[in-house]
PDB file of C-alpha atoms and ligand atoms in Angstrom:
ATOM      1  CA  MET L 157       0.040 -13.969  21.171  1.00 90.00           C
ATOM      2  CA  ASN L 158      -3.489 -14.795  19.978  1.00 96.00           C
ATOM      3  CA  THR L 159      -6.000 -12.423  21.541  1.00 96.00           C
ATOM      4  CA  SER L 160      -8.919 -14.204  19.840  1.00 96.00           C
ATOM      5  CA  ASN L 161      -8.519 -17.378  21.863  1.00 95.00           C
ATOM      6  CA  SER L 162      -7.494 -16.054  25.247  1.00 94.00           C
ATOM      7  CA  GLY L 163      -8.916 -14.080  28.184  1.00 96.00           C
ATOM      8  CA  ARG L 164     -11.907 -11.786  27.877  1.00 97.00           C
ATOM      9  CA  VAL L 165     -12.131 -11.996  24.076  1.00 98.00           C
ATOM     10  CA  ALA L 166     -12.336 -15.802  24.079  1.00 98.00           C
ATOM     11  CA  GLN L 167     -14.949 -15.732  26.831  1.00 98.00           C
ATOM     12  CA  ILE L 168     -17.130 -13.174  25.018  1.00 98.00           C
ATOM     13  CA  LEU L 169     -16.832 -15.098  21.748  1.00 98.00           C
ATOM     14  CA  THR L 170     -17.876 -18.343  23.440  1.00 98.00           C
ATOM     15  CA  GLU L 171     -20.893 -16.626  24.991  1.00 98.00           C
ATOM     16  CA  LEU L 172     -21.874 -14.913  21.730  1.00 98.00           C
ATOM     17  CA  HIS L 173     -21.619 -18.136  19.700  1.00 98.00           C
ATOM     18  CA  GLN L 174     -23.880 -19.812  22.298  1.00 98.00           C
ATOM     19  CA  GLU L 175     -26.380 -16.941  22.093  1.00 98.00           C
ATOM     20  CA  ALA L 176     -26.250 -17.124  18.287  1.00 98.00           C
ATOM     21  CA  GLU L 177     -27.004 -20.838  18.350  1.00 97.00           C
ATOM     22  CA  ALA L 178     -29.985 -20.278  20.651  1.00 97.00           C
ATOM     23  CA  ALA L 179     -31.331 -17.351  18.607  1.00 97.00           C
ATOM     24  CA  ASP L 180     -30.708 -18.733  15.100  1.00 96.00           C
ATOM     25  CA  GLY L 181     -30.715 -22.531  15.478  1.00 92.00           C
ATOM     26  CA  PRO L 182     -34.503 -23.057  15.185  1.00 93.00           C
ATOM     27  CA  PHE L 183     -34.715 -20.636  12.242  1.00 91.00           C
ATOM     28  CA  PHE L 184     -31.944 -22.450  10.304  1.00 91.00           C
ATOM     29  CA  GLN L 185     -33.348 -25.906  11.150  1.00 93.00           C
ATOM     30  CA  LYS L 186     -36.762 -24.914   9.798  1.00 92.00           C
ATOM     31  CA  MET L 187     -35.191 -23.442   6.685  1.00 90.00           C
ATOM     32  CA  ILE L 188     -33.231 -26.652   5.988  1.00 90.00           C
ATOM     33  CA  ALA L 189     -36.316 -28.815   6.655  1.00 93.00           C
ATOM     34  CA  ASP L 190     -38.401 -26.675   4.256  1.00 90.00           C
ATOM     35  CA  LEU L 191     -35.722 -27.010   1.560  1.00 90.00           C
ATOM     36  CA  GLU L 192     -35.688 -30.786   1.978  1.00 91.00           C
ATOM     37  CA  VAL L 193     -39.480 -31.044   1.775  1.00 92.00           C
ATOM     38  CA  SER L 194     -39.671 -28.887  -1.351  1.00 93.00           C
ATOM     39  CA  GLY L 195     -36.590 -30.500  -2.947  1.00 93.00           C
ATOM     40  CA  THR L 196     -34.966 -27.096  -3.375  1.00 93.00           C
ATOM     41  CA  THR L 197     -31.171 -26.994  -3.582  1.00 90.00           C
ATOM     42  CA  ILE L 198     -29.139 -24.435  -1.665  1.00 87.00           C
ATOM     43  CA  ALA L 199     -28.111 -22.825  -4.964  1.00 88.00           C
ATOM     44  CA  GLN L 200     -31.758 -22.467  -6.028  1.00 91.00           C
ATOM     45  CA  ALA L 201     -32.752 -21.084  -2.632  1.00 92.00           C
ATOM     46  CA  ALA L 202     -29.851 -18.616  -2.691  1.00 93.00           C
ATOM     47  CA  ALA L 203     -30.790 -17.384  -6.162  1.00 93.00           C
ATOM     48  CA  GLN L 204     -34.394 -16.884  -5.038  1.00 92.00           C
ATOM     49  CA  LEU L 205     -33.302 -15.078  -1.894  1.00 92.00           C
ATOM     50  CA  ILE L 206     -31.081 -12.728  -3.873  1.00 95.00           C
ATOM     51  CA  ALA L 207     -33.893 -12.017  -6.344  1.00 93.00           C
ATOM     52  CA  ASP L 208     -36.362 -11.323  -3.501  1.00 92.00           C
ATOM     53  CA  GLU L 209     -33.831  -9.163  -1.698  1.00 92.00           C
ATOM     54  CA  ARG L 210     -32.869  -6.874  -4.585  1.00 90.00           C
ATOM     55  CA  GLY L 211     -34.181  -3.399  -3.814  1.00 88.00           C
ATOM     56  CA  ASN L 212     -35.926  -4.786  -0.749  1.00 94.00           C
ATOM     57  CA  TYR L 213     -33.025  -5.588   1.566  1.00 96.00           C
ATOM     58  CA  PRO L 214     -33.971  -3.182   4.411  1.00 96.00           C
ATOM     59  CA  ALA L 215     -37.273  -5.019   4.856  1.00 96.00           C
ATOM     60  CA  VAL L 216     -35.636  -8.456   4.510  1.00 94.00           C
ATOM     61  CA  TYR L 217     -32.968  -7.740   7.123  1.00 95.00           C
ATOM     62  CA  GLY L 218     -35.459  -5.896   9.327  1.00 96.00           C
ATOM     63  CA  ARG L 219     -37.101  -9.297   9.823  1.00 94.00           C
ATOM     64  CA  HIS L 220     -33.767 -10.625  11.138  1.00 96.00           C
ATOM     65  CA  SER L 221     -33.133  -7.972  13.758  1.00 96.00           C
ATOM     66  CA  GLU L 222     -32.960 -10.646  16.499  1.00 96.00           C
ATOM     67  CA  HIS L 223     -30.855 -13.086  14.462  1.00 97.00           C
ATOM     68  CA  PHE L 224     -27.062 -13.145  14.642  1.00 98.00           C
ATOM     69  CA  LEU L 225     -26.517 -14.728  11.180  1.00 97.00           C
ATOM     70  CA  SER L 226     -22.898 -14.907  12.262  1.00 98.00           C
ATOM     71  CA  VAL L 227     -19.789 -16.650  11.012  1.00 98.00           C
ATOM     72  CA  SER L 228     -18.967 -20.027  12.540  1.00 97.00           C
ATOM     73  CA  PRO L 229     -16.161 -20.365  15.115  1.00 97.00           C
ATOM     74  CA  SER L 230     -13.951 -22.034  12.489  1.00 97.00           C
ATOM     75  CA  TYR L 231     -14.504 -19.242   9.999  1.00 98.00           C
ATOM     76  CA  GLY L 232     -13.935 -16.717  12.778  1.00 98.00           C
ATOM     77  CA  HIS L 233     -10.536 -18.252  13.519  1.00 98.00           C
ATOM     78  CA  PHE L 234      -9.780 -18.146   9.809  1.00 98.00           C
ATOM     79  CA  LEU L 235     -10.665 -14.435   9.757  1.00 98.00           C
ATOM     80  CA  TYR L 236      -8.270 -13.855  12.626  1.00 98.00           C
ATOM     81  CA  ALA L 237      -5.503 -15.821  10.911  1.00 98.00           C
ATOM     82  CA  MET L 238      -5.976 -14.007   7.579  1.00 98.00           C
ATOM     83  CA  ALA L 239      -5.832 -10.604   9.232  1.00 98.00           C
ATOM     84  CA  ARG L 240      -2.623 -11.653  10.998  1.00 98.00           C
ATOM     85  CA  ALA L 241      -1.150 -13.118   7.784  1.00 97.00           C
ATOM     86  CA  CYS L 242      -1.629  -9.936   5.790  1.00 95.00           C
ATOM     87  CA  LYS L 243      -0.572  -7.786   8.773  1.00 97.00           C
ATOM     88  CA  ALA L 244      -3.797  -5.852   8.460  1.00 98.00           C
ATOM     89  CA  THR L 245      -4.047  -2.494  10.162  1.00 98.00           C
ATOM     90  CA  ARG L 246      -7.088  -1.237   8.217  1.00 98.00           C
ATOM     91  CA  ILE L 247     -10.143  -3.469   7.836  1.00 98.00           C
ATOM     92  CA  VAL L 248     -13.602  -2.799   6.412  1.00 98.00           C
ATOM     93  CA  GLU L 249     -16.608  -4.964   7.215  1.00 98.00           C
ATOM     94  CA  PHE L 250     -19.920  -4.972   5.333  1.00 98.00           C
ATOM     95  CA  GLY L 251     -22.503  -6.495   7.691  1.00 98.00           C
ATOM     96  CA  THR L 252     -21.546  -6.385  11.381  1.00 98.00           C
ATOM     97  CA  SER L 253     -24.707  -7.868  12.893  1.00 98.00           C
ATOM     98  CA  MET L 254     -24.020  -8.460  16.625  1.00 98.00           C
ATOM     99  CA  GLY L 255     -20.265  -8.104  16.206  1.00 98.00           C
ATOM    100  CA  ILE L 256     -18.954 -11.688  16.262  1.00 98.00           C
ATOM    101  CA  SER L 257     -16.846 -11.486  13.087  1.00 98.00           C
ATOM    102  CA  THR L 258     -15.807  -7.972  14.097  1.00 98.00           C
ATOM    103  CA  ILE L 259     -14.346  -9.274  17.358  1.00 98.00           C
ATOM    104  CA  TYR L 260     -12.195 -11.882  15.566  1.00 98.00           C
ATOM    105  CA  LEU L 261     -10.882  -9.239  13.173  1.00 98.00           C
ATOM    106  CA  ALA L 262     -10.332  -6.587  15.838  1.00 98.00           C
ATOM    107  CA  ALA L 263      -8.428  -9.130  17.949  1.00 98.00           C
ATOM    108  CA  ALA L 264      -6.069  -9.538  14.985  1.00 98.00           C
ATOM    109  CA  LEU L 265      -5.646  -5.768  14.763  1.00 98.00           C
ATOM    110  CA  ARG L 266      -4.699  -5.732  18.429  1.00 98.00           C
ATOM    111  CA  ASP L 267      -2.078  -8.445  17.872  1.00 98.00           C
ATOM    112  CA  ASN L 268      -0.812  -6.704  14.721  1.00 98.00           C
ATOM    113  CA  GLY L 269       0.050  -3.695  16.897  1.00 98.00           C
ATOM    114  CA  GLY L 270      -3.146  -1.659  16.416  1.00 98.00           C
ATOM    115  CA  GLY L 271      -5.244  -0.276  13.604  1.00 98.00           C
ATOM    116  CA  GLN L 272      -8.814   0.487  12.657  1.00 98.00           C
ATOM    117  CA  LEU L 273     -11.830  -1.571  11.645  1.00 98.00           C
ATOM    118  CA  ILE L 274     -14.762   0.226  10.043  1.00 98.00           C
ATOM    119  CA  GLY L 275     -17.904  -1.852  10.330  1.00 98.00           C
ATOM    120  CA  SER L 276     -21.335  -1.237   8.833  1.00 98.00           C
ATOM    121  CA  GLU L 277     -24.735  -2.358  10.066  1.00 98.00           C
ATOM    122  CA  LEU L 278     -28.172  -1.430   8.730  1.00 98.00           C
ATOM    123  CA  GLU L 279     -30.202  -2.387  11.808  1.00 98.00           C
ATOM    124  CA  PRO L 280     -29.948   0.249  14.579  1.00 98.00           C
ATOM    125  CA  THR L 281     -30.530  -2.218  17.436  1.00 98.00           C
ATOM    126  CA  LYS L 282     -27.835  -4.562  16.110  1.00 98.00           C
ATOM    127  CA  ALA L 283     -25.336  -1.712  15.793  1.00 98.00           C
ATOM    128  CA  VAL L 284     -25.936  -0.796  19.445  1.00 98.00           C
ATOM    129  CA  LYS L 285     -25.559  -4.424  20.574  1.00 98.00           C
ATOM    130  CA  ALA L 286     -22.427  -4.916  18.461  1.00 98.00           C
ATOM    131  CA  ARG L 287     -20.762  -1.849  19.965  1.00 98.00           C
ATOM    132  CA  GLY L 288     -21.552  -3.208  23.428  1.00 98.00           C
ATOM    133  CA  HIS L 289     -20.122  -6.655  22.658  1.00 98.00           C
ATOM    134  CA  ILE L 290     -16.972  -5.184  21.118  1.00 98.00           C
ATOM    135  CA  ALA L 291     -16.489  -2.898  24.124  1.00 98.00           C
ATOM    136  CA  ALA L 292     -17.014  -5.829  26.504  1.00 98.00           C
ATOM    137  CA  ALA L 293     -14.265  -7.684  24.640  1.00 98.00           C
ATOM    138  CA  GLY L 294     -11.956  -4.708  25.282  1.00 98.00           C
ATOM    139  CA  LEU L 295     -11.618  -3.901  21.561  1.00 98.00           C
ATOM    140  CA  GLY L 296     -13.717  -0.731  21.316  1.00 98.00           C
ATOM    141  CA  ASP L 297     -10.711   1.502  20.692  1.00 98.00           C
ATOM    142  CA  LEU L 298     -10.055  -0.316  17.381  1.00 98.00           C
ATOM    143  CA  VAL L 299     -13.567  -0.353  15.947  1.00 98.00           C
ATOM    144  CA  GLU L 300     -15.988   2.157  14.480  1.00 98.00           C
ATOM    145  CA  ILE L 301     -19.431   0.756  13.664  1.00 98.00           C
ATOM    146  CA  ARG L 302     -21.281   2.911  11.148  1.00 98.00           C
ATOM    147  CA  GLN L 303     -25.033   2.397  11.405  1.00 98.00           C
ATOM    148  CA  GLY L 304     -26.957   2.719   8.155  1.00 98.00           C
ATOM    149  CA  ASP L 305     -26.801   1.414   4.603  1.00 98.00           C
ATOM    150  CA  ALA L 306     -23.249   0.423   3.713  1.00 98.00           C
ATOM    151  CA  LEU L 307     -23.791   1.868   0.239  1.00 98.00           C
ATOM    152  CA  GLN L 308     -23.719   5.219   2.044  1.00 98.00           C
ATOM    153  CA  THR L 309     -21.679   4.592   5.174  1.00 98.00           C
ATOM    154  CA  LEU L 310     -18.739   2.945   3.392  1.00 98.00           C
ATOM    155  CA  ARG L 311     -18.426   5.634   0.724  1.00 98.00           C
ATOM    156  CA  ASP L 312     -15.431   7.077   2.525  1.00 97.00           C
ATOM    157  CA  VAL L 313     -13.321   4.534   4.382  1.00 98.00           C
ATOM    158  CA  GLY L 314     -10.538   7.018   4.942  1.00 94.00           C
ATOM    159  CA  GLY L 315      -7.594   5.378   3.212  1.00 95.00           C
ATOM    160  CA  GLU L 316      -6.000   2.121   2.137  1.00 98.00           C
ATOM    161  CA  VAL L 317      -7.691  -1.117   3.131  1.00 98.00           C
ATOM    162  CA  ASP L 318      -5.750  -4.334   3.855  1.00 98.00           C
ATOM    163  CA  LEU L 319      -8.695  -6.680   4.344  1.00 98.00           C
ATOM    164  CA  ALA L 320     -12.432  -6.529   3.693  1.00 98.00           C
ATOM    165  CA  LEU L 321     -15.139  -8.865   4.959  1.00 98.00           C
ATOM    166  CA  ILE L 322     -18.251  -8.808   2.793  1.00 98.00           C
ATOM    167  CA  ASP L 323     -21.121 -10.299   4.787  1.00 98.00           C
ATOM    168  CA  GLY L 324     -24.206  -8.090   4.382  1.00 98.00           C
ATOM    169  CA  ALA L 325     -27.182  -8.208   2.003  1.00 98.00           C
ATOM    170  CA  TRP L 326     -26.325 -10.853  -0.611  1.00 97.00           C
ATOM    171  CA  SER L 327     -27.510  -8.727  -3.520  1.00 97.00           C
ATOM    172  CA  LEU L 328     -25.080  -5.943  -2.597  1.00 98.00           C
ATOM    173  CA  TYR L 329     -21.799  -7.872  -2.644  1.00 98.00           C
ATOM    174  CA  LEU L 330     -20.674  -6.479  -5.989  1.00 98.00           C
ATOM    175  CA  PRO L 331     -21.885  -2.885  -5.426  1.00 98.00           C
ATOM    176  CA  VAL L 332     -20.114  -2.787  -2.047  1.00 98.00           C
ATOM    177  CA  LEU L 333     -16.935  -4.289  -3.489  1.00 98.00           C
ATOM    178  CA  LYS L 334     -16.927  -1.663  -6.242  1.00 98.00           C
ATOM    179  CA  LEU L 335     -17.514   1.045  -3.652  1.00 98.00           C
ATOM    180  CA  ILE L 336     -14.402   0.146  -1.644  1.00 98.00           C
ATOM    181  CA  GLU L 337     -12.320  -1.110  -4.596  1.00 98.00           C
ATOM    182  CA  PRO L 338     -10.384   2.147  -5.105  1.00 98.00           C
ATOM    183  CA  CYS L 339      -9.114   1.829  -1.514  1.00 98.00           C
ATOM    184  CA  LEU L 340      -7.973  -1.801  -1.697  1.00 98.00           C
ATOM    185  CA  ARG L 341      -4.212  -1.964  -1.541  1.00 98.00           C
ATOM    186  CA  PRO L 342      -2.357  -4.335  -3.854  1.00 97.00           C
ATOM    187  CA  GLY L 343      -2.487  -7.687  -2.076  1.00 97.00           C
ATOM    188  CA  ALA L 344      -5.593  -6.795  -0.089  1.00 98.00           C
ATOM    189  CA  VAL L 345      -7.709  -9.792   0.905  1.00 98.00           C
ATOM    190  CA  ILE L 346     -11.456  -9.784   0.291  1.00 98.00           C
ATOM    191  CA  LEU L 347     -13.401 -12.451   2.155  1.00 98.00           C
ATOM    192  CA  ALA L 348     -17.026 -12.899   1.199  1.00 98.00           C
ATOM    193  CA  GLU L 349     -19.244 -15.129   3.353  1.00 97.00           C
ATOM    194  CA  ASN L 350     -22.319 -16.571   1.649  1.00 95.00           C
ATOM    195  CA  ALA L 351     -21.075 -15.337  -1.720  1.00 97.00           C
ATOM    196  CA  PHE L 352     -23.830 -16.773  -3.902  1.00 96.00           C
ATOM    197  CA  ALA L 353     -24.507 -13.711  -6.062  1.00 96.00           C
ATOM    198  CA  GLU L 354     -23.509 -14.616  -9.628  1.00 96.00           C
ATOM    199  CA  ASP L 355     -22.510 -11.057 -10.523  1.00 97.00           C
ATOM    200  CA  TYR L 356     -20.063 -10.953  -7.593  1.00 98.00           C
ATOM    201  CA  LEU L 357     -18.547 -14.361  -8.339  1.00 98.00           C
ATOM    202  CA  GLU L 358     -18.146 -13.633 -12.062  1.00 98.00           C
ATOM    203  CA  TYR L 359     -16.483 -10.322 -11.261  1.00 98.00           C
ATOM    204  CA  VAL L 360     -13.859 -11.519  -8.768  1.00 98.00           C
ATOM    205  CA  ARG L 361     -13.129 -14.687 -10.777  1.00 98.00           C
ATOM    206  CA  ASP L 362     -12.386 -12.716 -13.948  1.00 97.00           C
ATOM    207  CA  PRO L 363      -8.631 -11.906 -13.828  1.00 95.00           C
ATOM    208  CA  LEU L 364      -9.275  -8.874 -16.044  1.00 97.00           C
ATOM    209  CA  ASN L 365     -10.887  -7.217 -13.020  1.00 98.00           C
ATOM    210  CA  GLY L 366      -7.722  -7.473 -10.940  1.00 98.00           C
ATOM    211  CA  TYR L 367      -8.460 -10.312  -8.540  1.00 98.00           C
ATOM    212  CA  ILE L 368      -7.440 -13.902  -7.931  1.00 98.00           C
ATOM    213  CA  ALA L 369     -10.378 -15.758  -6.394  1.00 98.00           C
ATOM    214  CA  GLN L 370     -11.512 -19.185  -5.313  1.00 97.00           C
ATOM    215  CA  THR L 371     -14.028 -20.807  -2.991  1.00 97.00           C
ATOM    216  CA  LEU L 372     -12.644 -21.847   0.377  1.00 96.00           C
ATOM    217  CA  PRO L 373     -13.165 -25.350   1.780  1.00 94.00           C
ATOM    218  CA  ILE L 374     -14.344 -23.922   5.109  1.00 94.00           C
ATOM    219  CA  ASP L 375     -17.971 -24.499   6.143  1.00 93.00           C
ATOM    220  CA  GLU L 376     -18.514 -26.053   2.716  1.00 91.00           C
ATOM    221  CA  GLY L 377     -21.749 -25.071   1.029  1.00 88.00           C
ATOM    222  CA  ARG L 378     -21.774 -21.663   2.706  1.00 90.00           C
ATOM    223  CA  GLY L 379     -20.119 -19.992  -0.270  1.00 93.00           C
ATOM    224  CA  ASN L 380     -16.964 -18.678   1.348  1.00 97.00           C
ATOM    225  CA  GLU L 381     -15.196 -16.859  -1.453  1.00 98.00           C
ATOM    226  CA  PHE L 382     -11.603 -15.714  -1.052  1.00 98.00           C
ATOM    227  CA  ALA L 383     -10.117 -13.044  -3.304  1.00 98.00           C
ATOM    228  CA  VAL L 384      -6.853 -11.146  -3.444  1.00 98.00           C
ATOM    229  CA  ARG L 385      -6.524  -7.757  -5.126  1.00 98.00           C
ATOM    230  CA  ILE L 386      -3.772  -7.820  -7.701  1.00 96.00           C
ATOM    231  CA  LEU L 387      -2.953  -4.743  -9.734  1.00 81.00           C
TER     232      LEU L 387
HETATM  233  C1  SAM R 605     -24.821 -12.281   7.805  1.00 50.38           C
HETATM  234  S1  SAM R 605     -25.104 -10.962   8.875  1.00 50.38           S
HETATM  235  C2  SAM R 605     -23.486 -10.453   9.354  1.00 50.38           C
HETATM  236  C3  SAM R 605     -22.852 -11.370  10.366  1.00 50.38           C
HETATM  237  C4  SAM R 605     -21.578 -10.838  10.947  1.00 50.38           C
HETATM  238  N1  SAM R 605     -20.608 -10.546   9.923  1.00 50.38           N
HETATM  239  C5  SAM R 605     -21.005 -11.881  11.893  1.00 50.38           C
HETATM  240  O1  SAM R 605     -20.381 -12.836  11.425  1.00 50.38           O
HETATM  241  O2  SAM R 605     -21.217 -11.762  13.100  1.00 50.38           O
HETATM  242  C6  SAM R 605     -25.556  -9.717   7.736  1.00 50.38           C
HETATM  243  C7  SAM R 605     -25.829  -8.372   8.370  1.00 50.38           C
HETATM  244  O3  SAM R 605     -25.762  -7.373   7.350  1.00 50.38           O
HETATM  245  C8  SAM R 605     -26.686  -6.368   7.654  1.00 50.38           C
HETATM  246  N2  SAM R 605     -26.963  -5.642   6.408  1.00 50.38           N
HETATM  247  C9  SAM R 605     -27.727  -6.041   5.367  1.00 50.38           C
HETATM  248  N3  SAM R 605     -27.709  -5.120   4.407  1.00 50.38           N
HETATM  249  C10 SAM R 605     -26.925  -4.113   4.847  1.00 50.38           C
HETATM  250  C11 SAM R 605     -26.564  -2.848   4.301  1.00 50.38           C
HETATM  251  N4  SAM R 605     -26.998  -2.458   3.086  1.00 50.38           N
HETATM  252  N5  SAM R 605     -25.721  -2.069   5.002  1.00 50.38           N
HETATM  253  C12 SAM R 605     -25.279  -2.460   6.224  1.00 50.38           C
HETATM  254  N6  SAM R 605     -25.621  -3.631   6.800  1.00 50.38           N
HETATM  255  C13 SAM R 605     -26.434  -4.449   6.117  1.00 50.38           C
HETATM  256  C14 SAM R 605     -27.881  -7.133   8.206  1.00 50.38           C
HETATM  257  O4  SAM R 605     -28.716  -6.312   8.985  1.00 50.38           O
HETATM  258  C15 SAM R 605     -27.202  -8.253   8.996  1.00 50.38           C
HETATM  259  O5  SAM R 605     -27.089  -7.921  10.352  1.00 50.38           O
END
């Protein structure tokens, strides 16, 4: 059984990916064109974005309230597969946006026999839309979206975590990881999309901190970092 690629869930995901392309495509195309004109590399642009964002992320993400900024379909299927592989029943997500990644992960919870996903989203309008999309996919019983700053809303995730998706403000990857770290079970998987923050990468790649980590060859250039909690 693969709930992510059948019935209502597959239909909603197809529609949401189409909406994401329409909403975000022009923005990303302009960004890439600007980088080419200025000769800026993705690494340089990411470093600048993280520097600009530090301490200012509510304003930065407030400007993206209509953008999905979502995972790709291939990464979404990877999320589903990872959650199935580690038999996840408790998942935490930093950065829900419109709920696309959440739907892939919640579909895995359904096929794992049930569980709970705690999501976090700063933008109130996105949290409302995400809840609607998740409900339309028939997965609302598995998901709690906490609206607000994840540094507050993920303080108490209520128990052991099998899998975490880190996909919010880039400057907060390490603070959010440290926040949920005490709850990560041995063998927990931490997937970070757009992991460009040096402090995060140095931390998960240092075995002394209790992780094994490497960059995934999925959507290359998007900084998809994979880590496993080892204790
Ligand atoms: C890249 S998008 C997430 C995409 C989503 N995971 C998906 O694939 O559909 C990042 C989201 O994180 C949210 N965000 C940024 N900082 C946050 C914070 N401190 N707490 C909660 N959400 C935050 C933004 O508003 C934005 O919607």
